[in-house]
PDB file of C-alpha atoms and ligand atoms in Angstrom:
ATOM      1  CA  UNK Y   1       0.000   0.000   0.000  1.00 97.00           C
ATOM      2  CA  UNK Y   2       3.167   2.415   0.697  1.00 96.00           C
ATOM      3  CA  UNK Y   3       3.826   2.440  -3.129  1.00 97.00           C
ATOM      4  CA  UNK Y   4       0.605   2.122  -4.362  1.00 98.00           C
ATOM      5  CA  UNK Y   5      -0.649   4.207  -7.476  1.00 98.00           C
ATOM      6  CA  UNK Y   6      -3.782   2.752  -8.023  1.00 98.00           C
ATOM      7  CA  UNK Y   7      -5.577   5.736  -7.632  1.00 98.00           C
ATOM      8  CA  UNK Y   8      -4.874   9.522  -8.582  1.00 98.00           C
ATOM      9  CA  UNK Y   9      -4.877  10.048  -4.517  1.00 98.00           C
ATOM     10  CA  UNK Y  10      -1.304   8.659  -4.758  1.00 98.00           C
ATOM     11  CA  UNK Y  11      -0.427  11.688  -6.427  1.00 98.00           C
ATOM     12  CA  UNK Y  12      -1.038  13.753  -3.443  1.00 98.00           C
ATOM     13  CA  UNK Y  13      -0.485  11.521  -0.355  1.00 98.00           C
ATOM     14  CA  UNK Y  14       2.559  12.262   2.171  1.00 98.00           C
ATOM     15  CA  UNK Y  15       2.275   8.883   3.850  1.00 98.00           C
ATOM     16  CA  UNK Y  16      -0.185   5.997   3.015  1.00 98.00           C
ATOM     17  CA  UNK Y  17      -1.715   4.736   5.611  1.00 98.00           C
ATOM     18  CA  UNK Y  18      -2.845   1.315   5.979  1.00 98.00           C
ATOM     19  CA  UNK Y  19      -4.212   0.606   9.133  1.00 98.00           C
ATOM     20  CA  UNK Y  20      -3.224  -1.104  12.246  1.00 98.00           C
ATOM     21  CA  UNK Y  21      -4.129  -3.329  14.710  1.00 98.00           C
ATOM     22  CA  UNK Y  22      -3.534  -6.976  15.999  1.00 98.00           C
ATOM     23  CA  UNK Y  23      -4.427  -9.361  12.906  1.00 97.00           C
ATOM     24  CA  UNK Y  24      -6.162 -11.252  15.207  1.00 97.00           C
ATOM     25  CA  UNK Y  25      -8.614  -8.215  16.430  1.00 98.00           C
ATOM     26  CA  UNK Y  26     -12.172  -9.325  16.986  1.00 97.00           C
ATOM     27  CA  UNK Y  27     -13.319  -5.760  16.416  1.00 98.00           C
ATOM     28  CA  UNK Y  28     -12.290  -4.199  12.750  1.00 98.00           C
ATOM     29  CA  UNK Y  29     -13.008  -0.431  12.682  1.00 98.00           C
ATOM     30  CA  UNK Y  30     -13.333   1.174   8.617  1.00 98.00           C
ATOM     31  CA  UNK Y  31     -13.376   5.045   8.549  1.00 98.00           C
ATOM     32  CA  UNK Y  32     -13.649   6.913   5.498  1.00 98.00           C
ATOM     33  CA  UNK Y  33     -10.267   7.947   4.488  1.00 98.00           C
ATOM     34  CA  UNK Y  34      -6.889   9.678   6.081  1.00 98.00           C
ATOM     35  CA  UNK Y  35      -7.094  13.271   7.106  1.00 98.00           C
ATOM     36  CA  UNK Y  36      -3.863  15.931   7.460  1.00 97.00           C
ATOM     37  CA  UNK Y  37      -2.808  14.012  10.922  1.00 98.00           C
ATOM     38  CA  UNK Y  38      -3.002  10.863   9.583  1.00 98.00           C
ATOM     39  CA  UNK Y  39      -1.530  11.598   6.101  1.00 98.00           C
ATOM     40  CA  UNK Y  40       1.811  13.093   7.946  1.00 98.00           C
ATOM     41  CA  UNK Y  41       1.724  10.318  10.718  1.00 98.00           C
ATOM     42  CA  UNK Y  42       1.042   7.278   8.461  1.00 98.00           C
ATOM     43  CA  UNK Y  43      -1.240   6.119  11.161  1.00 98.00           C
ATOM     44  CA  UNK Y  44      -5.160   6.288  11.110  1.00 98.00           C
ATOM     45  CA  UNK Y  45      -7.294   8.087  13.292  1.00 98.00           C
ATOM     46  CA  UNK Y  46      -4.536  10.097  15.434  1.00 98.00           C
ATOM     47  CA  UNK Y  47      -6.507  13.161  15.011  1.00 94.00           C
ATOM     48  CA  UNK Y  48      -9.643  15.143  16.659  1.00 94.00           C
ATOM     49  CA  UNK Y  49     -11.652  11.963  14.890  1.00 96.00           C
ATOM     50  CA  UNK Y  50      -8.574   9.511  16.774  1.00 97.00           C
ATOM     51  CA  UNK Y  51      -9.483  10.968  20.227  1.00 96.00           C
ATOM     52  CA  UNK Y  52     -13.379  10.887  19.757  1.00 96.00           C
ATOM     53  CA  UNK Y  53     -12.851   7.088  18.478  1.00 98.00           C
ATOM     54  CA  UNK Y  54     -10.402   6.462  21.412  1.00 98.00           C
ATOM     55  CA  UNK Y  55     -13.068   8.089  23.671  1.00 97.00           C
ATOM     56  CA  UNK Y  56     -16.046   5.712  22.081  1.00 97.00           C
ATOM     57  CA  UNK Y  57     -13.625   2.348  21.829  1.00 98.00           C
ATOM     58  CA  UNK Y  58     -13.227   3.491  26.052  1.00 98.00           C
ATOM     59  CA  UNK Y  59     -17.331   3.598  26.235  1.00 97.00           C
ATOM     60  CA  UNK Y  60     -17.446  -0.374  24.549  1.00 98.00           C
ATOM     61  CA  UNK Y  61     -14.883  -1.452  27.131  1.00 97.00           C
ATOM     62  CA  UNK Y  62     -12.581  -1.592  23.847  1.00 97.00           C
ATOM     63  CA  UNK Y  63      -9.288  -1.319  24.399  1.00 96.00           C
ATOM     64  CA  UNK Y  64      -7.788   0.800  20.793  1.00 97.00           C
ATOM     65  CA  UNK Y  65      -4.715  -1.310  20.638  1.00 97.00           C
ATOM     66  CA  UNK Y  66      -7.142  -4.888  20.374  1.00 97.00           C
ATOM     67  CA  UNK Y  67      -9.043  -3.137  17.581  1.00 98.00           C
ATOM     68  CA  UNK Y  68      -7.895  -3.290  14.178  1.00 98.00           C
ATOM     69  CA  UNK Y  69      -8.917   0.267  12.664  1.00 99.00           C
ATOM     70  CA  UNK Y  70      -7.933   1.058   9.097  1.00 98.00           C
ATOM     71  CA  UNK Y  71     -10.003   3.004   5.645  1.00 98.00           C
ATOM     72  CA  UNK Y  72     -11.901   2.914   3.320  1.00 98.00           C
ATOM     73  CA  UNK Y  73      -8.960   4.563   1.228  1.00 98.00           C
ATOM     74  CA  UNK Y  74      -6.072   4.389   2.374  1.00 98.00           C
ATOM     75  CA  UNK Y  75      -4.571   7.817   0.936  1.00 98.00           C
ATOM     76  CA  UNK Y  76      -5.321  10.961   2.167  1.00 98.00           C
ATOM     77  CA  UNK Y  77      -8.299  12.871  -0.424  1.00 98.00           C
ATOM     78  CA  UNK Y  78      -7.486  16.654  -0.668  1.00 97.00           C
ATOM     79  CA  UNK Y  79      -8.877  18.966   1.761  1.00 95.00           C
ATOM     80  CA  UNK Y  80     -10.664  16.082   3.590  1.00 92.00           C
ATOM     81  CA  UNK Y  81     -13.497  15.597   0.644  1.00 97.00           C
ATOM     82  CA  UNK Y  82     -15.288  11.759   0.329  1.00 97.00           C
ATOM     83  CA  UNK Y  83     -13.425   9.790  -1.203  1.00 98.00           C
ATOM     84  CA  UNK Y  84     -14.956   9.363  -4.933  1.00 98.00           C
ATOM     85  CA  UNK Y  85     -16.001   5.743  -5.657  1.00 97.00           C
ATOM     86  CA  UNK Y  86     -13.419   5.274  -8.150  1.00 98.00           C
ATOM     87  CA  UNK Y  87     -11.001   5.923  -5.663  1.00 98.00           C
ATOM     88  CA  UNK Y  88     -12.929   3.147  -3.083  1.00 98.00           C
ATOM     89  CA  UNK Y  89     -12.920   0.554  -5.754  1.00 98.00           C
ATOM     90  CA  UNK Y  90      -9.208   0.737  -6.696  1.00 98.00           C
ATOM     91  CA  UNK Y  91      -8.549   0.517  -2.402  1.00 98.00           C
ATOM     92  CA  UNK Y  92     -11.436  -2.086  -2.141  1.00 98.00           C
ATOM     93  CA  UNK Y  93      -8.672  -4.572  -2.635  1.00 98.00           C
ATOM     94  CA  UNK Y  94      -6.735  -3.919   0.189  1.00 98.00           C
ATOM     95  CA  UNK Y  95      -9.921  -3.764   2.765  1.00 98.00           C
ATOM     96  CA  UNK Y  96     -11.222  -6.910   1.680  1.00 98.00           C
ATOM     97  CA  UNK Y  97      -7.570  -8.588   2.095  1.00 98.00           C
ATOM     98  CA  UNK Y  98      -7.016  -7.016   5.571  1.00 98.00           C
ATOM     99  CA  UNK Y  99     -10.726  -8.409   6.253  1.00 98.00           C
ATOM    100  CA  UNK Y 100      -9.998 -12.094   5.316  1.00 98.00           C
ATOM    101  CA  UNK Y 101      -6.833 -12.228   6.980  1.00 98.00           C
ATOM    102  CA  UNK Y 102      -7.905 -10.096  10.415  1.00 98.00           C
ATOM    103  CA  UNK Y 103     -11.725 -12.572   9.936  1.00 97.00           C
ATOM    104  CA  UNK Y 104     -13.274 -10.317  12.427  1.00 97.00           C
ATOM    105  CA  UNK Y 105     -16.329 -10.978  14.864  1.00 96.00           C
ATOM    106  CA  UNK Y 106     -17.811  -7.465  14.005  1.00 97.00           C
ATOM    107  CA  UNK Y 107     -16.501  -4.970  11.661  1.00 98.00           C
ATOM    108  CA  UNK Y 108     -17.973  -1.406  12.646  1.00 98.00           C
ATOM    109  CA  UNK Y 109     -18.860   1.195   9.906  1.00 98.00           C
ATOM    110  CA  UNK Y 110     -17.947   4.907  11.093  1.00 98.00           C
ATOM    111  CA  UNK Y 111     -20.234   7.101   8.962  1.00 98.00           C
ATOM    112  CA  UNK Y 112     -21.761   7.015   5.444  1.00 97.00           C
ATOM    113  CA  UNK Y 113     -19.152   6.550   3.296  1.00 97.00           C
ATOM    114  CA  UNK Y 114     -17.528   3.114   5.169  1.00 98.00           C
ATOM    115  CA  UNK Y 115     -21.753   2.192   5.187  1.00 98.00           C
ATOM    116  CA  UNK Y 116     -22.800   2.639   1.688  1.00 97.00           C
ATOM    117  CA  UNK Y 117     -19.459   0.575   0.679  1.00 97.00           C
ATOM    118  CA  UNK Y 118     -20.379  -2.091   2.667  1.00 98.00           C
ATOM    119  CA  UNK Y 119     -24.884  -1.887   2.869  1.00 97.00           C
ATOM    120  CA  UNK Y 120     -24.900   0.898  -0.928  1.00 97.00           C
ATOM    121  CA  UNK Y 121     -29.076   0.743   0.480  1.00 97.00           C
ATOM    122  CA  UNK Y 122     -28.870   1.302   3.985  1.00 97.00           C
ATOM    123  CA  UNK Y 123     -28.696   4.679   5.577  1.00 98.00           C
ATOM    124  CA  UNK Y 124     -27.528   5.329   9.213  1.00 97.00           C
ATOM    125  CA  UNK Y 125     -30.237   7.374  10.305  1.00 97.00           C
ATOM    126  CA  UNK Y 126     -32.056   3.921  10.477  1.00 97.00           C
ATOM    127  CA  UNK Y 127     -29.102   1.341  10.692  1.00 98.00           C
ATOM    128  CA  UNK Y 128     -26.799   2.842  13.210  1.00 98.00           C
ATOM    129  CA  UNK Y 129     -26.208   0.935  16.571  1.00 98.00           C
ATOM    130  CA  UNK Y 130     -27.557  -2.379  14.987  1.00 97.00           C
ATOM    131  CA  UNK Y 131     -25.633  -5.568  13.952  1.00 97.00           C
ATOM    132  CA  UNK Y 132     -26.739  -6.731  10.597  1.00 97.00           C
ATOM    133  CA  UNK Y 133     -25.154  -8.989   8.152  1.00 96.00           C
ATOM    134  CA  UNK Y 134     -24.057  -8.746   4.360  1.00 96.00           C
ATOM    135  CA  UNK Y 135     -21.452 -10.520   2.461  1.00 93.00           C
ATOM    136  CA  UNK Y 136     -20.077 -13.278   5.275  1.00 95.00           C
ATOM    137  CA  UNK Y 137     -19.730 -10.090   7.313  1.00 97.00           C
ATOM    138  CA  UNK Y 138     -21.713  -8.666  10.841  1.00 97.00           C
ATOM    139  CA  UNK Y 139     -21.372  -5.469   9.979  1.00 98.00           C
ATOM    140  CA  UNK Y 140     -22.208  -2.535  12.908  1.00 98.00           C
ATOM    141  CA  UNK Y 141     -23.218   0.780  11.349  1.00 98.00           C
ATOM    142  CA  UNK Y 142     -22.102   3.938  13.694  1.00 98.00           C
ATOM    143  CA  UNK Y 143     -21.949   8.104  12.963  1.00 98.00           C
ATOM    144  CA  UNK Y 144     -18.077   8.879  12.167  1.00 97.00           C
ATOM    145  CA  UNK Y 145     -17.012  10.160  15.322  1.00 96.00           C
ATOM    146  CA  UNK Y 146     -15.788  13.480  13.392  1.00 94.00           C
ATOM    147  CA  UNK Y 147     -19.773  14.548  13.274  1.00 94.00           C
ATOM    148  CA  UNK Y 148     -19.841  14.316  17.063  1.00 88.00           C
ATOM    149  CA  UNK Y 149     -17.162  17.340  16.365  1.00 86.00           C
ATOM    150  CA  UNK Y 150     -20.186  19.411  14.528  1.00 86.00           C
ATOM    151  CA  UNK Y 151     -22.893  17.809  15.934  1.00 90.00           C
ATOM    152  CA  UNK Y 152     -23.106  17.365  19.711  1.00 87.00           C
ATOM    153  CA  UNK Y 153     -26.587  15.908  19.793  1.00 91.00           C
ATOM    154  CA  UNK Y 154     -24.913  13.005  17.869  1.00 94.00           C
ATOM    155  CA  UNK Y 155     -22.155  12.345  20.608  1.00 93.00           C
ATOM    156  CA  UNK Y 156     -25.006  10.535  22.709  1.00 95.00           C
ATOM    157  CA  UNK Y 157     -26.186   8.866  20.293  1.00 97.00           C
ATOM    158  CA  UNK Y 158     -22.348   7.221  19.076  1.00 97.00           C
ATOM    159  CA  UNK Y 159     -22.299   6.613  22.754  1.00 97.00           C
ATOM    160  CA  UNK Y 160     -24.825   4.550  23.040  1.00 97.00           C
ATOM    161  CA  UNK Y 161     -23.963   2.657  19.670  1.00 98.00           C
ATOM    162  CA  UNK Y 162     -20.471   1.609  21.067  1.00 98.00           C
ATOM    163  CA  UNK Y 163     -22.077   0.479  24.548  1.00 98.00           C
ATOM    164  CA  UNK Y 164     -24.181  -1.314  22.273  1.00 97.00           C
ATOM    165  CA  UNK Y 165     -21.171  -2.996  20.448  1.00 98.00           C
ATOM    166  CA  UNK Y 166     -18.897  -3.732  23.598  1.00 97.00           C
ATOM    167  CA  UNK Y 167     -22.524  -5.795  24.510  1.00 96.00           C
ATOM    168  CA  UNK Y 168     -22.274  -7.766  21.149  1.00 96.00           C
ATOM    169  CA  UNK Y 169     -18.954  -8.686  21.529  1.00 95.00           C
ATOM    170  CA  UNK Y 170     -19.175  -9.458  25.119  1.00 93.00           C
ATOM    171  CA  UNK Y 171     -22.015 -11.980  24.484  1.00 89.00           C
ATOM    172  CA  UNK Y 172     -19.447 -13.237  21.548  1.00 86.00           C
ATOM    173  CA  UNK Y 173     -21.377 -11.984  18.411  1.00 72.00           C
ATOM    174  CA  UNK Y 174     -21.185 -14.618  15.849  1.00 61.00           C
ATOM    175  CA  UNK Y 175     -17.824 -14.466  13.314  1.00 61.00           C
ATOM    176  CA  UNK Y 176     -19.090 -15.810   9.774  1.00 52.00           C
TER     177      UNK Y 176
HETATM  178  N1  LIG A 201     -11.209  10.206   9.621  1.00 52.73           N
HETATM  179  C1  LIG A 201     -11.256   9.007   9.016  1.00 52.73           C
HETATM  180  O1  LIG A 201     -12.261   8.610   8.438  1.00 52.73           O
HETATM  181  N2  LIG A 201     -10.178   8.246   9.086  1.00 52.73           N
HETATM  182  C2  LIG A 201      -9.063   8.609   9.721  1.00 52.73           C
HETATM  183  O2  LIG A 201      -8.128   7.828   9.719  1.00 52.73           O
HETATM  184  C3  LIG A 201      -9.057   9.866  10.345  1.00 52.73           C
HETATM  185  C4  LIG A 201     -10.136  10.649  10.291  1.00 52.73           C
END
């Protein structure tokens, strides 16, 4: 992935950055796509969205470094915009190889992008905080924790969701 040029955001990327996490993580976390921290770091979430995450990961009874958290993309997109879907589907690879070696219990969607990737007809206003299945996968649709940021009245909510998820995977939610 560090010399990948797949995609045009290659062009523009400091650092790629893949992801990290145990490869035997029962919990695998997909955000949207590197921002400036992440993009000079090489590491994901280690920004305002890394300490809201840390902060929600805290409310599951997760512990961050047993959770495998990587992208959608895994290069930066200028000025923070969604990644555009030819961009997803030339990354796509690497998430669904990370995913079949890592062969989560739950993989948790932060925000639309990571969502419609995984569910294209679900939205989260009606999926969030609920486990549902697609594709050998128990997916676990959540707000990105950067909206909490804009939107107090969602921090609450993504609250609740992660109490929700440290339940699931408590009672052992079932790994495909
Ligand atoms: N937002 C994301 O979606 N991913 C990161 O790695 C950081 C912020």
């Amino acid at each position: 992935m560090s010399a990948c040029e797949l995609c045009p955001l290659s062009k523009t990327r400091t650092r790629a950055v893949p992801g990290e996490g145990p490869t035997d993580a029962e919990v695998f976390v997909v955000g949207e796509g590197p921002g400036r921290n992440e993009d000079a770091q090489g590491r994901p979430f280690v920004g305002a969205a890394g300490r809201q995450l840390d902060g929600l990961l805290g409310a599951a009874g997760l512990e961050r470094g047993r959770v495998f958290i990587t992208n959608i993309v895994k290069c930066r997109p200028p000025e923070n915009r969604r990644p555009a879907r030819g961009e997803a589907d030339a990354c796509q690879g690497y998430l669904r190889r990370q995913l079949a070696l890592v062969r989560p219990r739950v993989v948790v969607l932060l925000g639309d992008s990571a969502l419609k990737r995984f569910l294209p007809d679900e939205g989260l206003a009606t999926s969030h905080g609920r486990l549902l299945e697609a594709g050998g996968l128990s997916l676990f649709p959540t707000y990105h924790p950067a909206a909490m940021i804009y939107n107090r009245s969602l921090e609450e909510v993504s609250r609740r969701d992660f109490v929700e998820l440290g339940r699931l995977v408590s009672r052992g939610a079932a790994r495909p």
